[in-house]
Coordinates of C-alpha atoms in Angstrom, one line a residue:
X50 CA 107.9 86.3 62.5
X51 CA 110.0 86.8 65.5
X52 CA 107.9 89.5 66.9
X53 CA 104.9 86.4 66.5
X54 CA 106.4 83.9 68.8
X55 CA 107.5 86.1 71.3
X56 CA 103.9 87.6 71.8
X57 CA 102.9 83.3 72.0
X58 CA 105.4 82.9 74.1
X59 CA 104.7 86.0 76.2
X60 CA 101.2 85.3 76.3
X61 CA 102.0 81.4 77.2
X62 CA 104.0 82.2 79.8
X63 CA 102.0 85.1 81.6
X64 CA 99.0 82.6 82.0
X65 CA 100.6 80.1 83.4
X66 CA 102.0 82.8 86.0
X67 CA 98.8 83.7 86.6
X68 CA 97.3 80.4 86.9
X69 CA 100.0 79.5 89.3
X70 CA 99.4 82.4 91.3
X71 CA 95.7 81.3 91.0
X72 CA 94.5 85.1 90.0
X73 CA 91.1 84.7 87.6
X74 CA 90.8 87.8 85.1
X75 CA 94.1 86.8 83.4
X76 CA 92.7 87.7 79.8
X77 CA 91.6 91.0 80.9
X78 CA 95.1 91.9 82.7
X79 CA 97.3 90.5 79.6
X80 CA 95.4 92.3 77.2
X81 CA 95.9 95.7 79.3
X82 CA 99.2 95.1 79.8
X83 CA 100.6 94.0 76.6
X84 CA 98.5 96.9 74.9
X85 CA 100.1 99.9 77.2
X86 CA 103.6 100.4 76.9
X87 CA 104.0 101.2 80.6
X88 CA 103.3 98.2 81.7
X89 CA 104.0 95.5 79.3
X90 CA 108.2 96.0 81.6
X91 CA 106.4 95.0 84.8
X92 CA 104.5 92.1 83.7
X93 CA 108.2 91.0 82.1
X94 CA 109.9 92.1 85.3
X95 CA 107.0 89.4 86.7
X96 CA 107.9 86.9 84.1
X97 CA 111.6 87.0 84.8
X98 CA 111.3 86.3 88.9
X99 CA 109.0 83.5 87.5
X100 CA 111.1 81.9 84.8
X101 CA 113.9 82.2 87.4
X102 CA 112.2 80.5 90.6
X103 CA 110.6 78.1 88.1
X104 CA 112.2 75.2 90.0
X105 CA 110.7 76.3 93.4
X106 CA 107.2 76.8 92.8
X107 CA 106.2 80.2 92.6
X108 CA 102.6 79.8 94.4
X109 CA 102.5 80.1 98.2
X110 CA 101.7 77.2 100.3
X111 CA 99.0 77.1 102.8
X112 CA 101.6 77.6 105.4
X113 CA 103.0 80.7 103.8
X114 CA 99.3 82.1 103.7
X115 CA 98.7 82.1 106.7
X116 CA 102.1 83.8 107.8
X117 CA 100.8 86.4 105.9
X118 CA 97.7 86.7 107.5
X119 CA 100.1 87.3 111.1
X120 CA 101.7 90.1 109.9
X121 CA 103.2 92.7 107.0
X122 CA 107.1 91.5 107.6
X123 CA 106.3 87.5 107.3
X124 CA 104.5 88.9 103.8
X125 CA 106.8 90.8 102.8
X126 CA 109.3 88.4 103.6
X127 CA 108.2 85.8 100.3
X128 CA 108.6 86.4 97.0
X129 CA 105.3 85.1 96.1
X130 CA 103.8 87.3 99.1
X131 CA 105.2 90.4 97.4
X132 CA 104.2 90.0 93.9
X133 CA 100.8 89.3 95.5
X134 CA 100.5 92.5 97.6
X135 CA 102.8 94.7 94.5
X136 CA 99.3 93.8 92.0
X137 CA 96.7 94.6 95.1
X138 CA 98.5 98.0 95.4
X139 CA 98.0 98.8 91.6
X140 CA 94.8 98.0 91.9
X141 CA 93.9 99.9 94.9
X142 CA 96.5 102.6 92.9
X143 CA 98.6 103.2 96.1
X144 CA 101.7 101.4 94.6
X145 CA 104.2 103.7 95.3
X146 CA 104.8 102.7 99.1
X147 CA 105.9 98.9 98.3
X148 CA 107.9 100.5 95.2
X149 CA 109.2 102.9 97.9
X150 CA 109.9 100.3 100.7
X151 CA 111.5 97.6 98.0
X152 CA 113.4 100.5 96.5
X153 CA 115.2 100.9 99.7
X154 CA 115.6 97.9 100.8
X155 CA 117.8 97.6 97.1
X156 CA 119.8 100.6 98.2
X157 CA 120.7 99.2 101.7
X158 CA 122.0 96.4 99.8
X159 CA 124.3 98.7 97.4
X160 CA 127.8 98.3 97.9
X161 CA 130.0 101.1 96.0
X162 CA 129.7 104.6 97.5
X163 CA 129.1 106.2 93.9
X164 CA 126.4 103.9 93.1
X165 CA 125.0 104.5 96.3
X166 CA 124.6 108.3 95.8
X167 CA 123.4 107.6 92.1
X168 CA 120.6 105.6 94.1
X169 CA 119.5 107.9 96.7
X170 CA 119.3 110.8 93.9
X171 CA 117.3 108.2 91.5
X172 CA 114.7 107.5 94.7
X173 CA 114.6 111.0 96.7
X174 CA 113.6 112.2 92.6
X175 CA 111.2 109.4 92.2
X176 CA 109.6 109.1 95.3
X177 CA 110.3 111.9 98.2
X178 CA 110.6 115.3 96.1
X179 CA 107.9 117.7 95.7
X180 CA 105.6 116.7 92.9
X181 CA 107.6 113.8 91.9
X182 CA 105.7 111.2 89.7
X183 CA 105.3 108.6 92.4
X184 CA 105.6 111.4 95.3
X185 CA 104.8 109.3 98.8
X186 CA 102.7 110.6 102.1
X187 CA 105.3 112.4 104.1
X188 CA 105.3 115.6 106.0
X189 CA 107.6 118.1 105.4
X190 CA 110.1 117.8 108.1
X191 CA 111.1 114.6 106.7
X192 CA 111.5 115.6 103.7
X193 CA 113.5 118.5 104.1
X194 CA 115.9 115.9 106.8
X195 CA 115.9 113.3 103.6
X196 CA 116.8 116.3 101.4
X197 CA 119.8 117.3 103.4
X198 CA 121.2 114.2 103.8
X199 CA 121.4 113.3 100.5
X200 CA 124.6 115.7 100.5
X201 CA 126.3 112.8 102.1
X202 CA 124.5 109.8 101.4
X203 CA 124.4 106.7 103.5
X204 CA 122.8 103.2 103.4
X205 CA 120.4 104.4 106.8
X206 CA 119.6 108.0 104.4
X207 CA 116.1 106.9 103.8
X208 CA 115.2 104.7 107.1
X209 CA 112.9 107.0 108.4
X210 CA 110.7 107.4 105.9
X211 CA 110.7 103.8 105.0
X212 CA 109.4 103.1 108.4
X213 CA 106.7 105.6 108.1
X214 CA 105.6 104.2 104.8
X215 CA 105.9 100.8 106.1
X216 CA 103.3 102.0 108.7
X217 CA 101.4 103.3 106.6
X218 CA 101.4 99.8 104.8
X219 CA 100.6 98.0 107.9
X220 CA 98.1 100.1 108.8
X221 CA 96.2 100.9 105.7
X222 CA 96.8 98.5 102.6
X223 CA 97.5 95.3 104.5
X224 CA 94.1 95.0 106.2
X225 CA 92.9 95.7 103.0
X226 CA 95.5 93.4 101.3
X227 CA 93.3 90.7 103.7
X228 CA 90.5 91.2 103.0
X229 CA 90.8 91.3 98.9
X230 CA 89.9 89.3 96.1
X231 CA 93.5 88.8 95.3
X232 CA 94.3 86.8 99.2
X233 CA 91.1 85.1 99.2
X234 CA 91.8 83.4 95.2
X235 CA 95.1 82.5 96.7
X236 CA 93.7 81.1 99.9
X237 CA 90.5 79.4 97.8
X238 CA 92.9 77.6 95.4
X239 CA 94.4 76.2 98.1
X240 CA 91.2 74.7 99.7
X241 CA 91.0 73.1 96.4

């Protein structure tokens, strides 16, 4: 029985995410996600930020859409602006550079020296390394200068990669990002 209201409640509370966010499709996307194990914890991680901005709204004013439209900081500087360009990624299936960038933009923000260490392992293993599951578009000298200074790990470790990824970003998935279905729902439900 408990298992039955929290898939109602689940279910309740993803569409009106989605219809706040104004994306169309959300039947398709709930059933995928709530069906594959992988990612039925992202669409909760989504559900949390909602539940707990629920008092600001959660969908972008006209004002911050077109700050988007200026430039890849001024998006990546709302909340709404990057869970919009997080789902584009997935579906253009080049997620791994916003996971990259946000994932060090958490660890320049980590305080205690052995959690910082814990965090560089935990992203050089996830991201950077050979082969790794999520393995980003860097050439090998960077690497190998990520790889030696995770000996002694610092918040500025991973800078230089972040900025080539955020390059990449800029120059490759935000024009995209544009020009998509997902920036021009946003924009249309605001016309209306």
């Amino acid at each position: 029985m408990k298992r039955w209201i929290q898939h109602v409640l689940m279910f309740k509370i993803s569409k009106i995410f989605f219809t706040h966010m104004g994306f169309c499709g959300f039947e398709r996307f709930y059933f995928f996600s709530y069906r594959h194990k992988q990612f039925k914890p992202r669409l909760i991680i989504l559900l949390q930020k909602y539940s707990a901005s629920r008092k600001k709204p959660i969908r972008p004013t006209q004002h911050e859409l077109d700050q988007w439209a200026q430039s890849l900081e001024k998006l990546l500087h709302h909340q709404s602006g990057v869970i919009a360009f997080q789902m584009f990624s997935k579906s253009e299936f080049c997620e791994e550079n916003i996971e990259f960038w946000l994932a060090c933009e958490n660890f320049r923000k980590t305080r205690r020296s052995k959690k910082l260490a814990i965090k560089a392992r935990d992203i050089y293993d996830e991201f950077i390394r050979k082969d790794s599951p999520k393995e980003i578009n860097l050439d090998f000298h960077t690497r190998e200068r990520i790889g030696q200074r995770l000996q002694h790990p610092t918040k500025t470790c991973f800078d230089e990669a972040q900025k080539r990824i955020y390059y990449l970003m800029e120059n490759n998935s935000y024009p995209r990002f544009l020009q998509s279905g997902y920036y021009n729902a946003l924009r249309a439900s605001q016309d209306s």
